[in-house]
Amino acid sequence: MSSLPNPAQLLAAMPFAAGLGIELHEASAERTEGSLAWAPDACTVGGALHGGALMALADSVGAVCAYLNLPEGASGTSTVESKTNFLRGVTAGRVRATARPLHLGGTLLVVQTDLRDDRDRLVGQTTQTQIVLRRQAR
């Protein structure tokens, strides 16, 4: 069995996430964790971290979790649906995203990602559905 890519290799495959400053700390099929630091240029009114930045963090970490759970013969995944509930604003510190699989099918994978602040308070929760991509025979 080949070894799994390490977090740095997985993040390098997602230039958008890396450009936002997302860091990937842990990556396994059971649990994937990453984080994003609060920054003034990623905020909305009142200095709160923009919801789009939080969703990008959740989508990126969740996508890695889905990728690490691909069934045999699959070539990748793509997000087909993502829903986020925002529970509180983030005005400082770092947001930690922890993704875990909810459903691992041959066509669809469902991942839940919890977003927590530096005080370990839940600031948001994302549930995303990823479609399993397969190479087409030519």
mmCIF file of C-alpha atoms in Angstrom:
data_model
loop_
_atom_site.group_PDB
_atom_site.id
_atom_site.type_symbol
_atom_site.label_atom_id
_atom_site.label_comp_id
_atom_site.label_asym_id
_atom_site.label_seq_id
_atom_site.Cartn_x
_atom_site.Cartn_y
_atom_site.Cartn_z
ATOM 1 C CA MET A 1 0.000 0.000 0.000
ATOM 2 C CA SER A 2 1.358 3.429 -0.908
ATOM 3 C CA SER A 3 1.708 6.044 1.781
ATOM 4 C CA LEU A 4 -0.777 8.888 2.057
ATOM 5 C CA PRO A 5 0.293 12.397 1.053
ATOM 6 C CA ASN A 6 1.344 14.547 3.994
ATOM 7 C CA PRO A 7 -0.542 17.764 4.892
ATOM 8 C CA ALA A 8 1.973 19.986 3.068
ATOM 9 C CA GLN A 9 1.562 17.988 -0.165
ATOM 10 C CA LEU A 10 -2.223 18.112 0.110
ATOM 11 C CA LEU A 11 -2.222 21.867 0.718
ATOM 12 C CA ALA A 12 0.128 22.424 -2.236
ATOM 13 C CA ALA A 13 -2.522 20.820 -4.469
ATOM 14 C CA MET A 14 -4.963 23.612 -3.418
ATOM 15 C CA PRO A 15 -3.339 26.929 -4.404
ATOM 16 C CA PHE A 16 -6.468 28.959 -3.549
ATOM 17 C CA ALA A 17 -6.481 27.639 0.029
ATOM 18 C CA ALA A 18 -2.751 28.201 0.405
ATOM 19 C CA GLY A 19 -3.136 31.742 -0.944
ATOM 20 C CA LEU A 20 -5.778 32.507 1.693
ATOM 21 C CA GLY A 21 -3.337 31.431 4.401
ATOM 22 C CA ILE A 22 -5.085 28.192 5.290
ATOM 23 C CA GLU A 23 -2.807 25.743 7.081
ATOM 24 C CA LEU A 24 -3.355 21.988 7.129
ATOM 25 C CA HIS A 25 -2.216 20.361 10.387
ATOM 26 C CA GLU A 26 -3.532 16.807 10.277
ATOM 27 C CA ALA A 27 -4.886 14.694 7.442
ATOM 28 C CA SER A 28 -6.343 11.226 7.769
ATOM 29 C CA ALA A 29 -9.439 9.482 6.469
ATOM 30 C CA GLU A 30 -11.038 9.704 9.933
ATOM 31 C CA ARG A 31 -10.147 13.315 10.803
ATOM 32 C CA THR A 32 -8.673 16.266 8.948
ATOM 33 C CA GLU A 33 -7.739 19.509 10.677
ATOM 34 C CA GLY A 34 -6.651 22.902 9.401
ATOM 35 C CA SER A 35 -6.806 26.526 10.463
ATOM 36 C CA LEU A 36 -6.992 30.112 9.283
ATOM 37 C CA ALA A 37 -5.737 33.169 11.150
ATOM 38 C CA TRP A 38 -7.899 36.261 11.536
ATOM 39 C CA ALA A 39 -6.545 39.032 9.308
ATOM 40 C CA PRO A 40 -7.900 42.536 8.665
ATOM 41 C CA ASP A 41 -7.980 42.003 4.888
ATOM 42 C CA ALA A 42 -10.243 38.935 5.324
ATOM 43 C CA CYS A 43 -12.893 40.785 7.342
ATOM 44 C CA THR A 44 -16.292 42.314 6.830
ATOM 45 C CA VAL A 45 -18.014 45.135 8.740
ATOM 46 C CA GLY A 46 -16.968 45.396 12.372
ATOM 47 C CA GLY A 47 -13.748 43.453 11.967
ATOM 48 C CA ALA A 48 -15.382 40.006 11.822
ATOM 49 C CA LEU A 49 -13.784 37.342 9.664
ATOM 50 C CA HIS A 50 -15.769 37.170 6.419
ATOM 51 C CA GLY A 51 -18.145 34.218 6.042
ATOM 52 C CA GLY A 52 -16.586 33.448 2.661
ATOM 53 C CA ALA A 53 -13.193 33.011 4.318
ATOM 54 C CA LEU A 54 -14.729 30.641 6.878
ATOM 55 C CA MET A 55 -16.511 28.695 4.145
ATOM 56 C CA ALA A 56 -13.286 28.439 2.130
ATOM 57 C CA LEU A 57 -11.558 27.024 5.214
ATOM 58 C CA ALA A 58 -14.345 24.482 5.795
ATOM 59 C CA ASP A 59 -14.544 23.535 2.105
ATOM 60 C CA SER A 60 -10.795 23.055 1.803
ATOM 61 C CA VAL A 61 -10.392 20.959 4.953
ATOM 62 C CA GLY A 62 -13.551 18.990 4.146
ATOM 63 C CA ALA A 63 -12.341 18.338 0.600
ATOM 64 C CA VAL A 64 -9.106 16.834 1.920
ATOM 65 C CA CYS A 65 -11.116 14.561 4.219
ATOM 66 C CA ALA A 66 -13.283 13.488 1.257
ATOM 67 C CA TYR A 67 -10.221 12.922 -0.938
ATOM 68 C CA LEU A 68 -8.660 10.685 1.699
ATOM 69 C CA ASN A 69 -11.847 8.597 1.691
ATOM 70 C CA LEU A 70 -12.087 8.015 -2.058
ATOM 71 C CA PRO A 71 -13.301 4.561 -3.057
ATOM 72 C CA GLU A 72 -11.117 2.273 -5.187
ATOM 73 C CA GLY A 73 -10.769 3.485 -8.782
ATOM 74 C CA ALA A 74 -11.790 7.109 -8.097
ATOM 75 C CA SER A 75 -9.654 9.983 -9.392
ATOM 76 C CA GLY A 76 -10.887 12.832 -7.180
ATOM 77 C CA THR A 77 -13.879 14.682 -5.777
ATOM 78 C CA SER A 78 -15.731 17.925 -6.374
ATOM 79 C CA THR A 79 -18.079 19.792 -4.051
ATOM 80 C CA VAL A 80 -21.682 19.602 -5.271
ATOM 81 C CA GLU A 81 -23.358 21.090 -2.201
ATOM 82 C CA SER A 82 -22.185 22.951 0.870
ATOM 83 C CA LYS A 83 -24.228 24.372 3.738
ATOM 84 C CA THR A 84 -22.819 26.434 6.569
ATOM 85 C CA ASN A 85 -24.445 27.623 9.780
ATOM 86 C CA PHE A 86 -22.584 30.578 11.309
ATOM 87 C CA LEU A 87 -22.976 30.675 15.087
ATOM 88 C CA ARG A 88 -20.726 33.558 16.189
ATOM 89 C CA GLY A 89 -18.321 36.105 14.759
ATOM 90 C CA VAL A 90 -14.548 35.790 14.865
ATOM 91 C CA THR A 91 -12.747 39.087 15.516
ATOM 92 C CA ALA A 92 -9.297 37.840 16.522
ATOM 93 C CA GLY A 93 -7.122 34.759 16.764
ATOM 94 C CA ARG A 94 -7.356 31.621 14.679
ATOM 95 C CA VAL A 95 -10.216 29.453 13.482
ATOM 96 C CA ARG A 96 -9.662 25.682 13.584
ATOM 97 C CA ALA A 97 -11.581 23.450 11.179
ATOM 98 C CA THR A 98 -12.055 19.752 11.956
ATOM 99 C CA ALA A 99 -13.622 17.571 9.258
ATOM 100 C CA ARG A 100 -15.012 14.062 9.675
ATOM 101 C CA PRO A 101 -16.823 11.828 7.193
ATOM 102 C CA LEU A 102 -20.576 11.318 7.672
ATOM 103 C CA HIS A 103 -21.270 9.128 4.623
ATOM 104 C CA LEU A 104 -18.818 7.257 2.396
ATOM 105 C CA GLY A 105 -20.554 6.023 -0.739
ATOM 106 C CA GLY A 106 -19.368 5.025 -4.165
ATOM 107 C CA THR A 107 -20.891 8.112 -5.815
ATOM 108 C CA LEU A 108 -21.241 10.682 -3.010
ATOM 109 C CA LEU A 109 -19.216 11.469 0.103
ATOM 110 C CA VAL A 110 -20.640 13.660 2.877
ATOM 111 C CA VAL A 111 -18.313 15.458 5.277
ATOM 112 C CA GLN A 112 -19.074 17.601 8.337
ATOM 113 C CA THR A 113 -16.631 20.310 9.350
ATOM 114 C CA ASP A 114 -16.756 22.089 12.714
ATOM 115 C CA LEU A 115 -15.219 25.564 12.960
ATOM 116 C CA ARG A 116 -13.936 26.598 16.407
ATOM 117 C CA ASP A 117 -12.269 29.728 17.737
ATOM 118 C CA ASP A 118 -9.259 30.025 20.054
ATOM 119 C CA ARG A 119 -11.558 29.540 23.063
ATOM 120 C CA ASP A 120 -12.856 26.264 21.539
ATOM 121 C CA ARG A 121 -16.290 27.793 20.932
ATOM 122 C CA LEU A 122 -18.207 26.514 17.913
ATOM 123 C CA VAL A 123 -18.371 29.403 15.438
ATOM 124 C CA GLY A 124 -19.794 27.476 12.501
ATOM 125 C CA GLN A 125 -20.596 24.095 11.069
ATOM 126 C CA THR A 126 -20.460 23.051 7.428
ATOM 127 C CA THR A 127 -21.912 19.953 5.834
ATOM 128 C CA GLN A 128 -20.735 19.317 2.300
ATOM 129 C CA THR A 129 -21.482 16.708 -0.309
ATOM 130 C CA GLN A 130 -18.669 15.700 -2.639
ATOM 131 C CA ILE A 131 -19.193 13.755 -5.850
ATOM 132 C CA VAL A 132 -16.730 10.971 -6.596
ATOM 133 C CA LEU A 133 -14.928 11.584 -9.903
ATOM 134 C CA ARG A 134 -13.760 8.712 -12.062
ATOM 135 C CA ARG A 135 -11.491 8.752 -15.091
ATOM 136 C CA GLN A 136 -13.352 8.211 -18.318
ATOM 137 C CA ALA A 137 -12.104 5.430 -20.619
ATOM 138 C CA ARG A 138 -11.079 6.801 -24.008
#
